[in-house]
């Protein structure tokens, strides 16, 4: 697959017609770099963890600049282009030169995918036909609710009827995936049922339900909690139940993040697959595996099945990929082994982690684990059960090999 990603820049909340009530970038503080897997060994901070992840763009990138970058990237590619993805910190539907951009990209004659749009910039539904004519083949569209008034109020969509009609027309012809951040008491219950039925009728391929996060533990790492003061939130298990119940009322594909994918049984299908577990290496050494509160119990079960007792060190943060240095500062070091493995994509710089995890005077080695041990609902939406299982087996095998290679 030869893919091209077209970055149009833009700022959340500013280059998308105002902050949605639930936007994770609302009240975001200007923070120093977190540290991450892309940083150099002795330098905390790189473009990814200081700018990209915080979506620190200065605005939309002008079309001329985007076009120049596309040309430069094309020269680096070998083979036929199979997919173009438009991405950025702002919303493509609000990009001032959006139609020109689509015409430019359609000349490359590869299917175009819009990785994310709220649709708030679609004021005239005729844009749907234009997009299809110009090569759009797949789009992820935030819906929130099919009730225009709820979209107007919670998404600050000035033309919700036009946005919904655009989605409807697109779904008749191309692959549309709907995304809904669920605010308990606002767009769950009957509103959710009606919205899912509307999406099914429209012809969308799938809908992903996203749990609203309102505390640092739930994943707000930009010192911006709470996003909505006093808003009720689902626990991970309540949310998984909601996803399960929603799946029962529709034939379209439903998954949820952080939990759960009812069609596949993910995340961590492997925990319930003894035959596949047997294929993993036995654990012969001891290393501490730091992980998040959701993955912790599943991973503990998997490692125990391969002889690894008491290796899991769970932080309060629910999502392992969003673990930062503050989370590991709270861990009790008294039972920690000499080797510690961090989640591959956590926002921590290794040398800083070594200092924090050696604060009791015992010098510990810290290494980074595999990027992915399972697929959350957003990732699994486009995967088969076998693909998720293969991903989990590869991730867990790499993790066990690291324990056996670096452990004591
Ligand atoms: S459209 Fe997306 S980026 Fe913009 S405010 Fe809403 S959730 Fe945030």
CSV table of C-alpha atoms and ligand atoms in Angstrom, one decimal:
chain,number,residue,atom,x,y,z
A,1,UNK,CA,0.0,0.0,0.0
A,2,UNK,CA,1.5,3.3,-1.0
A,3,UNK,CA,-0.2,6.0,1.1
A,4,UNK,CA,0.0,9.8,1.1
A,5,UNK,CA,-1.0,11.8,4.1
A,6,UNK,CA,-1.9,15.4,3.4
A,7,UNK,CA,-1.6,17.6,6.5
A,8,UNK,CA,-3.6,20.8,6.2
A,9,UNK,CA,-2.8,22.1,9.7
A,10,UNK,CA,-5.4,24.1,11.7
A,11,UNK,CA,-6.2,24.6,15.4
A,12,UNK,CA,-8.9,22.6,17.3
A,13,UNK,CA,-11.7,24.9,18.3
A,14,UNK,CA,-10.5,27.7,16.2
A,15,UNK,CA,-10.2,26.3,12.7
A,16,UNK,CA,-13.5,24.3,13.1
A,17,UNK,CA,-16.0,27.1,13.9
A,18,UNK,CA,-15.6,27.1,17.7
A,19,UNK,CA,-15.2,24.5,20.4
A,20,UNK,CA,-17.6,21.6,20.6
A,21,UNK,CA,-18.7,21.3,24.3
A,22,UNK,CA,-16.8,18.0,24.7
A,23,UNK,CA,-13.6,18.8,22.7
A,24,UNK,CA,-10.5,17.4,24.4
A,25,UNK,CA,-8.5,20.4,23.4
A,26,UNK,CA,-10.8,22.9,25.2
A,27,UNK,CA,-8.9,24.8,27.9
A,28,UNK,CA,-5.7,23.1,26.8
A,29,UNK,CA,-2.6,24.6,28.5
A,30,UNK,CA,0.6,25.4,26.7
A,31,UNK,CA,2.7,22.6,28.1
A,32,UNK,CA,6.4,21.7,27.7
A,33,UNK,CA,7.2,18.6,25.7
A,34,UNK,CA,6.1,15.3,27.3
A,35,UNK,CA,8.9,13.1,26.0
A,36,UNK,CA,8.0,10.1,23.9
A,37,UNK,CA,9.3,7.3,21.8
A,38,UNK,CA,10.5,9.6,19.0
A,39,UNK,CA,12.7,11.8,21.2
A,40,UNK,CA,16.5,11.4,21.0
A,41,UNK,CA,18.0,9.5,24.0
A,42,UNK,CA,19.4,12.5,25.7
A,43,UNK,CA,16.9,15.1,24.7
A,44,UNK,CA,13.4,15.2,26.1
A,45,UNK,CA,11.1,16.7,23.5
A,46,UNK,CA,10.7,16.3,19.7
A,47,UNK,CA,8.3,17.7,17.1
A,48,UNK,CA,5.8,14.9,17.9
A,49,UNK,CA,5.4,15.3,21.7
A,50,UNK,CA,5.9,19.1,21.8
A,51,UNK,CA,3.8,20.2,18.9
A,52,UNK,CA,2.0,17.6,16.9
A,53,UNK,CA,0.3,15.8,19.8
A,54,UNK,CA,-0.9,19.1,21.3
A,55,UNK,CA,-2.0,20.1,17.8
A,56,UNK,CA,0.0,23.3,18.1
A,57,UNK,CA,-0.5,24.6,14.6
A,58,UNK,CA,-0.5,28.3,13.9
A,59,UNK,CA,-3.5,27.9,11.7
A,60,UNK,CA,-4.5,26.2,8.4
A,61,UNK,CA,-1.5,25.7,6.1
A,62,UNK,CA,-2.1,27.6,2.9
A,63,UNK,CA,-3.0,25.5,-0.2
A,64,UNK,CA,0.2,26.5,-2.0
A,65,UNK,CA,2.3,25.2,0.8
A,66,UNK,CA,0.2,22.0,1.1
A,67,UNK,CA,0.6,21.4,-2.6
A,68,UNK,CA,4.3,21.9,-2.4
A,69,UNK,CA,4.6,19.3,0.4
A,70,UNK,CA,2.4,16.9,-1.6
A,71,UNK,CA,4.7,17.2,-4.6
A,72,UNK,CA,7.8,16.7,-2.4
A,73,UNK,CA,6.2,13.6,-0.7
A,74,UNK,CA,5.1,12.1,-4.0
A,75,UNK,CA,8.7,12.2,-5.2
A,76,UNK,CA,9.7,10.1,-2.2
A,77,UNK,CA,7.1,7.4,-2.9
A,78,UNK,CA,7.8,4.4,-5.0
A,79,UNK,CA,4.9,2.4,-6.6
A,80,UNK,CA,1.4,3.4,-7.4
A,81,UNK,CA,-0.4,5.6,-4.9
A,82,UNK,CA,-3.2,3.6,-3.3
A,83,UNK,CA,-4.7,6.0,-0.8
A,84,UNK,CA,-4.6,9.7,0.1
A,85,UNK,CA,-5.6,10.7,3.7
A,86,UNK,CA,-6.4,14.3,4.6
A,87,UNK,CA,-5.6,15.1,8.2
A,88,UNK,CA,-4.8,18.1,10.4
A,89,UNK,CA,-5.5,19.8,13.7
A,90,UNK,CA,-8.4,21.8,12.2
A,91,UNK,CA,-11.4,20.4,10.4
A,92,UNK,CA,-11.1,19.7,6.6
A,93,UNK,CA,-14.7,20.9,6.1
A,94,UNK,CA,-13.7,24.3,7.4
A,95,UNK,CA,-10.5,24.6,5.3
A,96,UNK,CA,-10.9,27.8,3.3
A,97,UNK,CA,-9.6,26.3,0.0
A,98,UNK,CA,-11.2,22.9,0.5
A,99,UNK,CA,-12.7,22.5,-2.9
A,100,UNK,CA,-9.4,23.6,-4.6
A,101,UNK,CA,-7.6,21.1,-2.4
A,102,UNK,CA,-10.0,18.3,-3.4
A,103,UNK,CA,-9.6,19.1,-7.1
A,104,UNK,CA,-5.8,19.1,-6.7
A,105,UNK,CA,-5.8,15.7,-5.0
A,106,UNK,CA,-8.3,14.2,-7.3
A,107,UNK,CA,-5.8,14.7,-10.1
A,108,UNK,CA,-3.6,12.1,-8.4
A,109,UNK,CA,-6.3,9.5,-9.2
A,110,UNK,CA,-6.1,7.7,-5.9
A,111,UNK,CA,-9.0,7.1,-3.5
A,112,UNK,CA,-9.3,10.0,-1.0
A,113,UNK,CA,-10.0,9.4,2.7
A,114,UNK,CA,-10.9,12.2,5.2
A,115,UNK,CA,-9.6,10.9,8.5
A,116,UNK,CA,-11.8,13.2,10.6
A,117,UNK,CA,-14.4,15.8,10.0
A,118,UNK,CA,-17.1,17.3,12.2
A,119,UNK,CA,-18.9,18.4,9.0
A,120,UNK,CA,-19.4,21.8,10.6
A,121,UNK,CA,-18.0,23.5,7.5
A,122,UNK,CA,-20.5,21.9,5.1
A,123,UNK,CA,-23.1,24.6,4.6
A,124,UNK,CA,-24.5,23.3,1.4
A,125,UNK,CA,-25.2,19.6,1.0
A,126,UNK,CA,-24.3,19.7,-2.7
A,127,UNK,CA,-20.7,19.4,-1.5
A,128,UNK,CA,-21.4,15.7,-1.2
A,129,UNK,CA,-21.7,15.2,-4.9
A,130,UNK,CA,-18.6,17.3,-5.5
A,131,UNK,CA,-16.6,15.3,-3.1
A,132,UNK,CA,-17.6,12.0,-4.6
A,133,UNK,CA,-16.8,13.3,-8.1
A,134,UNK,CA,-13.4,14.3,-6.9
A,135,UNK,CA,-12.4,10.9,-5.5
A,136,UNK,CA,-13.6,10.9,-1.9
A,137,UNK,CA,-14.1,7.2,-1.0
A,138,UNK,CA,-14.1,7.1,2.8
A,139,UNK,CA,-14.8,9.6,5.5
A,140,UNK,CA,-15.1,9.6,9.3
A,141,UNK,CA,-17.8,12.0,10.3
A,142,UNK,CA,-18.6,13.2,13.8
A,143,UNK,CA,-22.3,13.1,14.3
A,144,UNK,CA,-23.0,13.6,18.0
A,145,UNK,CA,-26.8,13.3,17.4
A,146,UNK,CA,-29.1,13.3,14.4
A,147,UNK,CA,-31.2,16.0,16.1
A,148,UNK,CA,-30.0,19.3,14.5
A,149,UNK,CA,-30.6,21.3,17.6
A,150,UNK,CA,-28.3,19.1,19.7
A,151,UNK,CA,-25.6,19.5,17.0
A,152,UNK,CA,-26.2,23.2,17.0
A,153,UNK,CA,-25.9,23.4,20.8
A,154,UNK,CA,-23.1,20.9,21.6
A,155,UNK,CA,-21.0,21.1,18.4
A,156,UNK,CA,-21.5,24.8,17.7
A,157,UNK,CA,-22.6,23.8,14.2
A,158,UNK,CA,-24.2,26.8,12.5
A,159,UNK,CA,-25.8,24.8,9.8
A,160,UNK,CA,-26.6,21.3,11.3
A,161,UNK,CA,-29.3,20.4,8.8
A,162,UNK,CA,-26.9,20.9,5.9
A,163,UNK,CA,-24.1,18.9,7.7
A,164,UNK,CA,-26.5,16.0,8.4
A,165,UNK,CA,-27.8,16.0,4.8
A,166,UNK,CA,-24.2,16.0,3.5
A,167,UNK,CA,-23.5,12.9,5.7
A,168,UNK,CA,-26.7,11.3,4.4
A,169,UNK,CA,-25.8,11.8,0.8
A,170,UNK,CA,-22.2,10.7,1.2
A,171,UNK,CA,-23.4,7.5,3.0
A,172,UNK,CA,-25.5,6.5,0.0
A,173,UNK,CA,-22.4,6.3,-2.2
A,174,UNK,CA,-19.2,5.9,-0.2
A,175,UNK,CA,-17.9,4.5,3.0
A,176,UNK,CA,-19.0,6.7,5.9
A,177,UNK,CA,-18.0,5.9,9.5
A,178,UNK,CA,-19.8,8.0,12.1
A,179,UNK,CA,-18.3,9.0,15.4
A,180,UNK,CA,-20.2,10.0,18.5
A,181,UNK,CA,-18.7,11.3,21.7
A,182,UNK,CA,-21.3,10.2,24.3
A,183,UNK,CA,-22.3,12.7,27.0
A,184,UNK,CA,-24.4,10.9,29.5
A,185,UNK,CA,-27.8,12.5,29.8
A,186,UNK,CA,-27.4,14.4,26.6
A,187,UNK,CA,-27.0,12.0,23.6
A,188,UNK,CA,-27.3,8.6,25.2
A,189,UNK,CA,-30.6,6.8,25.8
A,190,UNK,CA,-33.3,7.5,23.3
A,191,UNK,CA,-31.3,10.1,21.5
A,192,UNK,CA,-28.6,7.5,20.8
A,193,UNK,CA,-31.1,4.9,19.7
A,194,UNK,CA,-32.7,7.3,17.3
A,195,UNK,CA,-29.3,8.5,16.0
A,196,UNK,CA,-28.1,5.0,15.3
A,197,UNK,CA,-31.3,4.1,13.5
A,198,UNK,CA,-31.0,7.2,11.4
A,199,UNK,CA,-27.4,6.4,10.6
A,200,UNK,CA,-28.3,2.8,9.6
A,201,UNK,CA,-31.0,4.1,7.3
A,202,UNK,CA,-28.6,6.6,5.8
A,203,UNK,CA,-26.3,3.7,4.9
A,204,UNK,CA,-23.2,4.4,7.1
A,205,UNK,CA,-20.9,1.4,7.4
A,206,UNK,CA,-20.2,1.8,11.1
A,207,UNK,CA,-20.4,3.9,14.2
A,208,UNK,CA,-17.8,4.4,16.9
A,209,UNK,CA,-19.0,5.5,20.3
A,210,UNK,CA,-16.4,7.4,22.2
A,211,UNK,CA,-16.6,7.8,25.9
A,212,UNK,CA,-16.4,11.4,27.1
A,213,UNK,CA,-13.4,12.1,29.3
A,214,UNK,CA,-13.5,14.7,31.9
A,215,UNK,CA,-10.6,13.9,34.3
A,216,UNK,CA,-6.8,13.4,33.9
A,217,UNK,CA,-7.3,9.7,34.8
A,218,UNK,CA,-9.6,9.3,31.8
A,219,UNK,CA,-7.0,10.7,29.5
A,220,UNK,CA,-7.0,14.5,29.6
A,221,UNK,CA,-3.2,15.2,29.6
A,222,UNK,CA,-3.3,18.8,28.6
A,223,UNK,CA,-4.0,20.1,32.1
A,224,UNK,CA,-7.5,21.0,30.9
A,225,UNK,CA,-9.8,18.9,33.1
A,226,UNK,CA,-12.7,19.3,33.6
A,227,UNK,CA,-13.8,19.9,30.1
A,228,UNK,CA,-17.5,20.3,31.3
A,229,UNK,CA,-17.6,20.9,35.0
A,230,UNK,CA,-20.1,18.6,36.7
A,231,UNK,CA,-20.8,16.5,33.6
A,232,UNK,CA,-21.6,12.9,34.6
A,233,UNK,CA,-19.3,10.3,33.0
A,234,UNK,CA,-19.5,6.6,32.3
A,235,UNK,CA,-17.1,4.2,34.0
A,236,UNK,CA,-15.3,2.0,31.5
A,237,UNK,CA,-17.7,-0.9,32.3
A,238,UNK,CA,-20.8,1.2,32.0
A,239,UNK,CA,-19.6,2.3,28.7
A,240,UNK,CA,-18.8,-1.2,27.5
A,241,UNK,CA,-22.4,-2.1,28.4
A,242,UNK,CA,-23.7,0.8,26.5
A,243,UNK,CA,-21.7,-0.3,23.4
A,244,UNK,CA,-23.1,-3.8,23.8
A,245,UNK,CA,-26.7,-2.6,24.1
A,246,UNK,CA,-26.3,-0.3,21.1
A,247,UNK,CA,-24.9,-3.1,18.9
A,248,UNK,CA,-28.0,-5.2,19.6
A,249,UNK,CA,-30.4,-2.6,18.0
A,250,UNK,CA,-28.6,-2.3,14.6
A,251,UNK,CA,-27.0,-4.2,11.8
A,252,UNK,CA,-24.3,-1.6,11.2
A,253,UNK,CA,-20.9,-2.2,12.8
A,254,UNK,CA,-20.7,-0.7,16.3
A,255,UNK,CA,-17.5,-0.4,18.4
A,256,UNK,CA,-16.5,1.8,21.3
A,257,UNK,CA,-13.5,3.3,22.8
A,258,UNK,CA,-11.8,2.8,25.2
A,259,UNK,CA,-14.1,-0.3,25.5
A,260,UNK,CA,-15.4,-2.3,23.6
A,261,UNK,CA,-15.8,-4.1,20.2
A,262,UNK,CA,-18.8,-6.5,20.6
A,263,UNK,CA,-18.3,-8.1,17.1
A,264,UNK,CA,-14.7,-9.1,17.8
A,265,UNK,CA,-14.6,-9.3,21.6
A,266,UNK,CA,-11.6,-6.9,21.7
A,267,UNK,CA,-9.6,-5.4,23.3
A,268,UNK,CA,-7.4,-8.4,24.4
A,269,UNK,CA,-9.3,-11.2,22.6
A,270,UNK,CA,-6.2,-13.2,23.5
A,271,UNK,CA,-7.0,-13.3,27.2
A,272,UNK,CA,-9.9,-15.6,26.4
A,273,UNK,CA,-8.1,-17.8,23.8
A,274,UNK,CA,-6.2,-20.5,25.7
A,275,UNK,CA,-5.0,-22.2,22.5
A,276,UNK,CA,-3.5,-19.1,21.1
A,277,UNK,CA,-2.0,-18.2,24.5
A,278,UNK,CA,-0.1,-21.5,24.4
A,279,UNK,CA,1.8,-20.3,21.4
A,280,UNK,CA,3.5,-17.5,23.3
A,281,UNK,CA,6.9,-18.1,24.9
A,282,UNK,CA,7.0,-18.9,28.6
A,283,UNK,CA,8.3,-16.1,30.9
A,284,UNK,CA,11.6,-17.0,32.4
A,285,UNK,CA,12.7,-13.6,33.9
A,286,UNK,CA,11.3,-10.9,36.0
A,287,UNK,CA,10.5,-7.3,34.8
A,288,UNK,CA,7.9,-4.8,35.8
A,289,UNK,CA,5.4,-3.9,33.1
A,290,UNK,CA,3.7,-0.5,33.6
A,291,UNK,CA,0.3,-0.2,32.0
A,292,UNK,CA,-3.0,1.6,32.3
A,293,UNK,CA,-6.0,0.7,34.4
A,294,UNK,CA,-8.0,-0.7,31.6
A,295,UNK,CA,-5.3,-2.9,30.0
A,296,UNK,CA,-3.9,-4.0,33.4
A,297,UNK,CA,-6.2,-6.9,34.4
A,298,UNK,CA,-6.2,-8.3,30.8
A,299,UNK,CA,-2.5,-8.1,30.5
A,300,UNK,CA,-2.0,-9.6,34.0
A,301,UNK,CA,-4.1,-12.6,32.9
A,302,UNK,CA,-2.1,-13.1,29.7
A,303,UNK,CA,1.3,-12.9,31.4
A,304,UNK,CA,0.2,-15.2,34.3
A,305,UNK,CA,-0.8,-17.7,31.6
A,306,UNK,CA,2.8,-17.8,30.5
A,307,UNK,CA,4.3,-18.0,34.0
A,308,UNK,CA,4.7,-14.3,34.8
A,309,UNK,CA,3.4,-13.6,38.3
A,310,UNK,CA,3.0,-10.0,39.7
A,311,UNK,CA,4.7,-8.3,36.8
A,312,UNK,CA,2.0,-5.7,36.2
A,313,UNK,CA,2.2,-2.2,37.7
A,314,UNK,CA,-1.0,-0.4,37.0
A,315,UNK,CA,-1.2,3.4,37.1
A,316,UNK,CA,-4.5,5.3,37.7
A,317,UNK,CA,-4.6,6.6,34.1
A,318,UNK,CA,-7.0,4.4,32.2
A,319,UNK,CA,-5.4,4.6,28.8
A,320,UNK,CA,-1.8,3.2,28.6
A,321,UNK,CA,-0.9,5.3,25.6
A,322,UNK,CA,-1.6,8.5,27.5
A,323,UNK,CA,0.5,7.7,30.5
A,324,UNK,CA,2.8,10.6,31.4
A,325,UNK,CA,5.6,11.1,34.0
A,326,UNK,CA,3.1,12.2,36.6
A,327,UNK,CA,1.4,8.8,36.6
A,328,UNK,CA,4.6,6.8,37.3
A,329,UNK,CA,5.6,9.3,40.0
A,330,UNK,CA,2.7,7.9,42.0
A,331,UNK,CA,3.8,4.3,41.8
A,332,UNK,CA,5.0,2.4,44.9
A,333,UNK,CA,8.7,1.4,44.2
A,334,UNK,CA,9.1,-1.0,47.1
A,335,UNK,CA,8.1,-4.1,45.0
A,336,UNK,CA,9.5,-3.0,41.7
A,337,UNK,CA,12.0,-5.2,39.9
A,338,UNK,CA,15.3,-3.9,38.4
A,339,UNK,CA,13.9,-3.7,34.9
A,340,UNK,CA,10.8,-1.8,34.0
A,341,UNK,CA,9.0,-1.8,30.6
A,342,UNK,CA,6.9,1.3,29.7
A,343,UNK,CA,4.0,1.2,27.2
A,344,UNK,CA,5.6,1.9,23.8
A,345,UNK,CA,3.5,4.9,23.0
A,346,UNK,CA,3.4,6.5,26.5
A,347,UNK,CA,4.4,10.1,26.7
A,348,UNK,CA,7.4,9.6,28.9
A,349,UNK,CA,11.1,10.2,28.2
A,350,UNK,CA,13.1,7.1,29.1
A,351,UNK,CA,15.9,9.0,31.0
A,352,UNK,CA,13.3,10.9,33.1
A,353,UNK,CA,11.5,7.6,33.8
A,354,UNK,CA,14.8,6.1,35.0
A,355,UNK,CA,15.3,8.9,37.5
A,356,UNK,CA,11.7,8.7,38.8
A,357,UNK,CA,11.8,4.9,39.0
A,358,UNK,CA,15.2,4.8,40.8
A,359,UNK,CA,14.2,7.5,43.3
A,360,UNK,CA,14.4,4.9,46.2
A,361,UNK,CA,18.1,4.5,45.6
A,362,UNK,CA,17.8,1.3,43.6
A,363,UNK,CA,19.0,1.8,40.1
A,364,UNK,CA,16.5,0.5,37.5
A,365,UNK,CA,16.7,0.0,33.8
A,366,UNK,CA,13.7,1.4,31.9
A,367,UNK,CA,12.9,0.2,28.3
A,368,UNK,CA,10.0,0.9,26.0
A,369,UNK,CA,7.6,-1.9,25.2
A,370,UNK,CA,5.8,-2.7,22.0
A,371,UNK,CA,3.6,0.1,20.5
A,372,UNK,CA,0.4,-2.0,20.5
A,373,UNK,CA,-0.8,-4.9,22.5
A,374,UNK,CA,-4.3,-4.8,21.3
A,375,UNK,CA,-6.6,-2.7,19.2
A,376,UNK,CA,-9.1,-0.2,20.7
A,377,UNK,CA,-12.5,0.3,19.2
A,378,UNK,CA,-11.3,3.0,16.8
A,379,UNK,CA,-8.6,0.8,15.4
A,380,UNK,CA,-10.5,-2.5,15.4
A,381,UNK,CA,-13.4,-0.9,13.5
A,382,UNK,CA,-11.7,-1.6,10.2
A,383,UNK,CA,-10.2,-5.0,11.2
A,384,UNK,CA,-11.3,-8.6,11.3
A,385,UNK,CA,-11.1,-10.7,14.5
A,386,UNK,CA,-8.1,-12.6,13.1
A,387,UNK,CA,-6.3,-9.4,12.3
A,388,UNK,CA,-6.8,-8.2,15.9
A,389,UNK,CA,-5.7,-11.5,17.3
A,390,UNK,CA,-2.6,-11.5,15.1
A,391,UNK,CA,-1.8,-8.0,16.3
A,392,UNK,CA,-2.2,-9.0,19.9
A,393,UNK,CA,-0.1,-12.2,19.5
A,394,UNK,CA,2.7,-10.2,17.9
A,395,UNK,CA,2.6,-7.4,20.6
A,396,UNK,CA,2.5,-9.9,23.5
A,397,UNK,CA,5.2,-12.0,22.0
A,398,UNK,CA,7.5,-9.0,21.7
A,399,UNK,CA,6.7,-8.0,25.3
A,400,UNK,CA,7.5,-11.4,26.6
A,401,UNK,CA,10.7,-11.5,24.6
A,402,UNK,CA,11.7,-8.1,26.2
A,403,UNK,CA,11.0,-9.5,29.7
A,404,UNK,CA,13.1,-12.6,29.0
A,405,UNK,CA,15.9,-10.6,27.4
A,406,UNK,CA,16.2,-7.6,29.8
A,407,UNK,CA,14.6,-9.0,33.0
A,408,UNK,CA,16.5,-10.2,36.1
B,1,LIG,S1,-14.7,19.9,15.7
B,1,LIG,FE1,-13.2,18.5,16.6
B,1,LIG,S2,-11.4,19.7,17.0
B,1,LIG,FE2,-13.1,21.2,16.6
B,1,LIG,S3,-13.8,21.7,18.6
B,1,LIG,FE3,-15.1,20.0,17.8
B,1,LIG,S4,-14.1,18.2,18.7
B,1,LIG,FE4,-12.6,19.9,18.8
